[in-house]
XYZ file of C-alpha atoms in Angstrom:
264
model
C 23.907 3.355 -3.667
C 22.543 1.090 -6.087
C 19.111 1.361 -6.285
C 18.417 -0.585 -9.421
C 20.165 -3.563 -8.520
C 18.764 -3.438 -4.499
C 15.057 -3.086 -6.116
C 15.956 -6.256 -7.787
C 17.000 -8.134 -5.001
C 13.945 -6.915 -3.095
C 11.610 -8.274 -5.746
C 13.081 -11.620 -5.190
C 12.311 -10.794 -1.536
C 8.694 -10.018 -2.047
C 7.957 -13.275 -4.101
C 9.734 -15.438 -2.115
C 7.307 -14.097 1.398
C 4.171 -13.953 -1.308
C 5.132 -18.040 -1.716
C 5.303 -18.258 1.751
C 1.374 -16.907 2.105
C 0.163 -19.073 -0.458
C 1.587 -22.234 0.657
C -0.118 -21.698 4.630
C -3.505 -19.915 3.456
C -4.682 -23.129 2.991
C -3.474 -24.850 6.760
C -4.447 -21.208 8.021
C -7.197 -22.294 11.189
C -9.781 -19.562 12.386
C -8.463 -19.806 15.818
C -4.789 -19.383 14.557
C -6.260 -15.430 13.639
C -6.061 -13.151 16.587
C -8.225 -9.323 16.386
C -5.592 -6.966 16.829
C -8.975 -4.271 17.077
C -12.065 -4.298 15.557
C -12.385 -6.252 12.288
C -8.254 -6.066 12.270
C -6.442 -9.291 12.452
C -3.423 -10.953 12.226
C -2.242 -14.289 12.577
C 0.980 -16.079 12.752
C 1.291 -15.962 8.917
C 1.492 -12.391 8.887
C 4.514 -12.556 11.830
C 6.284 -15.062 9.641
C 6.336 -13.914 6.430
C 7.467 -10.499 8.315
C 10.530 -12.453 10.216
C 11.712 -14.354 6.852
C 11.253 -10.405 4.904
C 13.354 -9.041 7.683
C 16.155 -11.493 7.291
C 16.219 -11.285 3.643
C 16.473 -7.453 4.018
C 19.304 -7.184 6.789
C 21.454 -9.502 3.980
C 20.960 -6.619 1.213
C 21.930 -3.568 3.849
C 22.817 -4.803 6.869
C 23.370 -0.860 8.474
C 19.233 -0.087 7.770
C 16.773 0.333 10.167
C 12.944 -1.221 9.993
C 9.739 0.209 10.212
C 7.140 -3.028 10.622
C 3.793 -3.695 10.775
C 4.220 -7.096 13.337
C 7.045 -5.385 15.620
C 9.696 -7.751 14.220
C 12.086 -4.957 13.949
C 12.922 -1.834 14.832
C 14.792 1.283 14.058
C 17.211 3.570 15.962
C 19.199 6.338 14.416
C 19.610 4.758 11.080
C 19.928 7.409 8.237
C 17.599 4.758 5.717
C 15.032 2.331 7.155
C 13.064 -0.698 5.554
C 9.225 0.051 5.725
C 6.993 -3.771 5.272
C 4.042 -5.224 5.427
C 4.238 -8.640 4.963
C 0.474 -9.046 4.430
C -1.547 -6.396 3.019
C -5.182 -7.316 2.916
C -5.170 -9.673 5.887
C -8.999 -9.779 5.592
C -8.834 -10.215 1.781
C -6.330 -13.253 3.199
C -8.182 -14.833 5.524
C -11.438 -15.042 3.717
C -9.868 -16.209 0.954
C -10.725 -13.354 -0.980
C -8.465 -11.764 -3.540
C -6.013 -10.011 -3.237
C -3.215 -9.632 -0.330
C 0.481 -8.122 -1.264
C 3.919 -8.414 0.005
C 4.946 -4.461 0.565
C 8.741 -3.332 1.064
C 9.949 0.120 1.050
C 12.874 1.822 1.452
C 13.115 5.524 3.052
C 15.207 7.937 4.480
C 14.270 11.160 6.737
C 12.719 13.085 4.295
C 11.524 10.836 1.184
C 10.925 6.753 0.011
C 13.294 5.767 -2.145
C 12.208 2.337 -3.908
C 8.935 0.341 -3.283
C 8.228 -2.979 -4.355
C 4.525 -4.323 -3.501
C 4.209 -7.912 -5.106
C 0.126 -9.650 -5.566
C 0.101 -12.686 -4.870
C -2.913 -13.424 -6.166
C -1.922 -12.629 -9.968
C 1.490 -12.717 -9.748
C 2.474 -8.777 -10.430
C 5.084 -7.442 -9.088
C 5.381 -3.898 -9.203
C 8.603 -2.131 -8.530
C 10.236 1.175 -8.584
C 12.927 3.124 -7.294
C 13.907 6.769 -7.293
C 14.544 8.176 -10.898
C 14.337 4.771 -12.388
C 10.226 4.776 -13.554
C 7.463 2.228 -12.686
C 7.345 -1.504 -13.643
C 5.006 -4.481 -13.379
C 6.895 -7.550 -14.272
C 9.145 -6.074 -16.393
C 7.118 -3.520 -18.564
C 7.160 0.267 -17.469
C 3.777 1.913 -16.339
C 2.221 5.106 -16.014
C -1.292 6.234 -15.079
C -4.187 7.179 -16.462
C -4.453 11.037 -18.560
C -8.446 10.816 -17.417
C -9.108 14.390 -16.795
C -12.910 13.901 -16.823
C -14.010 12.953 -13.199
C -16.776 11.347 -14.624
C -14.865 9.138 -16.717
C -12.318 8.252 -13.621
C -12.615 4.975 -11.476
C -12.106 5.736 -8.108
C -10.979 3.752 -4.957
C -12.839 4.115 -1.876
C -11.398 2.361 1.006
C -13.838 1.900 4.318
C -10.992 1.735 6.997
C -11.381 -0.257 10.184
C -11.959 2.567 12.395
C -16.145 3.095 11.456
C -17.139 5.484 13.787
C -14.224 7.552 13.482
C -14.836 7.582 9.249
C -18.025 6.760 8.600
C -19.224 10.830 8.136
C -16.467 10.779 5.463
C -16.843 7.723 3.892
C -20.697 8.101 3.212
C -20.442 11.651 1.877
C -16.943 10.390 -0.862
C -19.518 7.463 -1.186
C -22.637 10.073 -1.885
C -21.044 12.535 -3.827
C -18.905 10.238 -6.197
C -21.510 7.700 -6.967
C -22.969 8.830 -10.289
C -20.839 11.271 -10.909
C -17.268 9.691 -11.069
C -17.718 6.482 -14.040
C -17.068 3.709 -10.982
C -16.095 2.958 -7.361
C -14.722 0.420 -6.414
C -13.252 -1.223 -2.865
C -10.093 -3.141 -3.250
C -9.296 -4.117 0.617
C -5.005 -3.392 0.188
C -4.156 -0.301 0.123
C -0.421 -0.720 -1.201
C -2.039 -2.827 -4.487
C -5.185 0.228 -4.784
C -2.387 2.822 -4.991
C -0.591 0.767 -7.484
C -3.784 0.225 -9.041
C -3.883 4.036 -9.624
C -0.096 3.714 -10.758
C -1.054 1.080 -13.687
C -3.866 3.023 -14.939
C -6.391 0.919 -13.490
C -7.981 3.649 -11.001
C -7.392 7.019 -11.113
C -7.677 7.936 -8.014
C -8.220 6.260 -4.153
C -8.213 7.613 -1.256
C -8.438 6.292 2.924
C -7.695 7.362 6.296
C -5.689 6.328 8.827
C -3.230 4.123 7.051
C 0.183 2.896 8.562
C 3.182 3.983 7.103
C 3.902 0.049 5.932
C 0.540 0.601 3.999
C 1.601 2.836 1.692
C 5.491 3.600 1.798
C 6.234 1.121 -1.184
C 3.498 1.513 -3.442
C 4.028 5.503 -3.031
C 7.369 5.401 -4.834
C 5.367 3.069 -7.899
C 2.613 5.985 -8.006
C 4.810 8.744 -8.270
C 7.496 6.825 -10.452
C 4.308 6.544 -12.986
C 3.435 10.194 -13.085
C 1.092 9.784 -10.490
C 0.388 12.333 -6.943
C -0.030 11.483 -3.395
C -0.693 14.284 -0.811
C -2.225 14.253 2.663
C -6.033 14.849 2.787
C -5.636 18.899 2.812
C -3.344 18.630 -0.608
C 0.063 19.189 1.741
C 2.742 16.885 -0.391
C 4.362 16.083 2.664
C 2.926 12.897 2.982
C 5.416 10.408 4.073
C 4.863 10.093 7.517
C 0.731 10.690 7.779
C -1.862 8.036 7.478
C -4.620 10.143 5.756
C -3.746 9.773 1.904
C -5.140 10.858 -1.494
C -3.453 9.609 -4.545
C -4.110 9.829 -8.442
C -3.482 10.203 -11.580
C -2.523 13.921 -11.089
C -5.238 15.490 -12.895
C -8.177 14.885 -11.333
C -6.346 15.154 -7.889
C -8.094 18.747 -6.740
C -11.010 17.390 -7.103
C -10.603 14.911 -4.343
C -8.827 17.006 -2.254
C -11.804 19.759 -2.485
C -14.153 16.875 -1.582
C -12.400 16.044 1.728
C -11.833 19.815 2.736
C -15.915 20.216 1.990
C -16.308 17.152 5.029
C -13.572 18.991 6.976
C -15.826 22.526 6.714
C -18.775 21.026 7.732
């Protein structure tokens, strides 16, 4: 399989859905948005942009399964299946805030095989695929060599689920703040882990994500040198929601953060 050539097709994909959310955030009503749960939405943008990704998709390889965030698709016994969310940062979205992203993976049973996660907002596409190394719009990336934590800027994400995180989330929050040179919240998760890809962050970290939210942007972070484990270091991440990616060097030191919260 060519996994150049169906990366390339895919970022034509991507752009054409991130047109799609441009053109209707400005018709976008407040009660078009529905709360899927607390301070989670989705409207009919978001089920759109997923039905016109699909379609695209089942062009390129017609025999692939889906994994989606709106239910548009399904999978059965398909050896490879398409991963997407057509709208990451549906808050970021609604509000008008920047930025959203357009995220399409491609995995099979054990590992992801090419990601593309496009930003609307400023118009970077990033792309990868097994083997082949990172790219935003055409130039090759790699992250950061920070090995100083208190040089690194770190993403911390405050997931949906508050009472559930919120013991976590202040102590990263504690800890980190003075000691690590920045934190920041980016409210995507695919374009934060592609943010540590670029050399931007160099490191981020949340819980609970779907597999949609970080299939794609995965295969970018560890095409550009980067790591991604679970939240207790295991590599096997692929199919768990609770995710810690950087640059690679400053990685234990995140993971012995979280396994301090787990202790206590």
């Amino acid at each position: 399989m060519d996994y150049q050539k169906i990366t390339e097709e895919v970022c034509a994909v991507a752009r054409e859905a991130g047109a799609y959310l441009k053109n209707e955030q400005q018709k976008l009503r407040e009660e078009q948005i529905v709360q899927k749960h607390s301070h989670d939405y989705v409207s009919y943008v978001d089920k759109e942009s997923e039905r016109l990704i699909v379609s695209r998709l089942k062009e390129i390889l017609p025999d692939a399964g889906f994994i989606t965030e709106e239910g548009t698709a399904s999978r059965q016994d398909e050896p490879i299946s398409w991963v997407i969310d057509p709208l990451d940062g549906t808050t970021n979205y609604i509000h008008g805030y920047h930025s959203y992203a357009v995220c399409i993976g491609l995995r099979d049973s054990k590992e992801a095989l090419l990601g593309v996660v496009y930003d609307v907002c400023l118009n970077e596409c990033y792309y990868a695929w097994k083997g082949g190394g990172a790219w935003l719009n055409g130039k090759e990336i790699h992250t950061n060599p920070h090995h100083d934590i208190t040089q690194a800027l770190l993403g911390i994400e405050l997931p949906y689920d508050a009472d559930g995180y919120r013991p976590t989330g202040l102590h990263l929050i504690s800890h980190f703040y003075g000691l690590c040179g920045g934190i920041r919240m980016n409210g995507s998760a695919a374009l934060a882990i592609c943010n540590v890809a670029s050399g931007r962050f160099d490191g981020w970290l949340e819980k609970g994500l779907g597999l949609w939210d970080h299939t794609a942007a995965s295969v970018v972070l560890l095409e550009a040198g980067g790591t991604i484990t679970r939240f207790d270091g295991h590599p096997d991440y692929l199919d768990y929601g609770d995710i810690i990616v950087s640059n690679g060097t400053i990685h234990q030191a995140l993971v012995d953060e979280i396994s301090i919260i787990s202790q206590s």
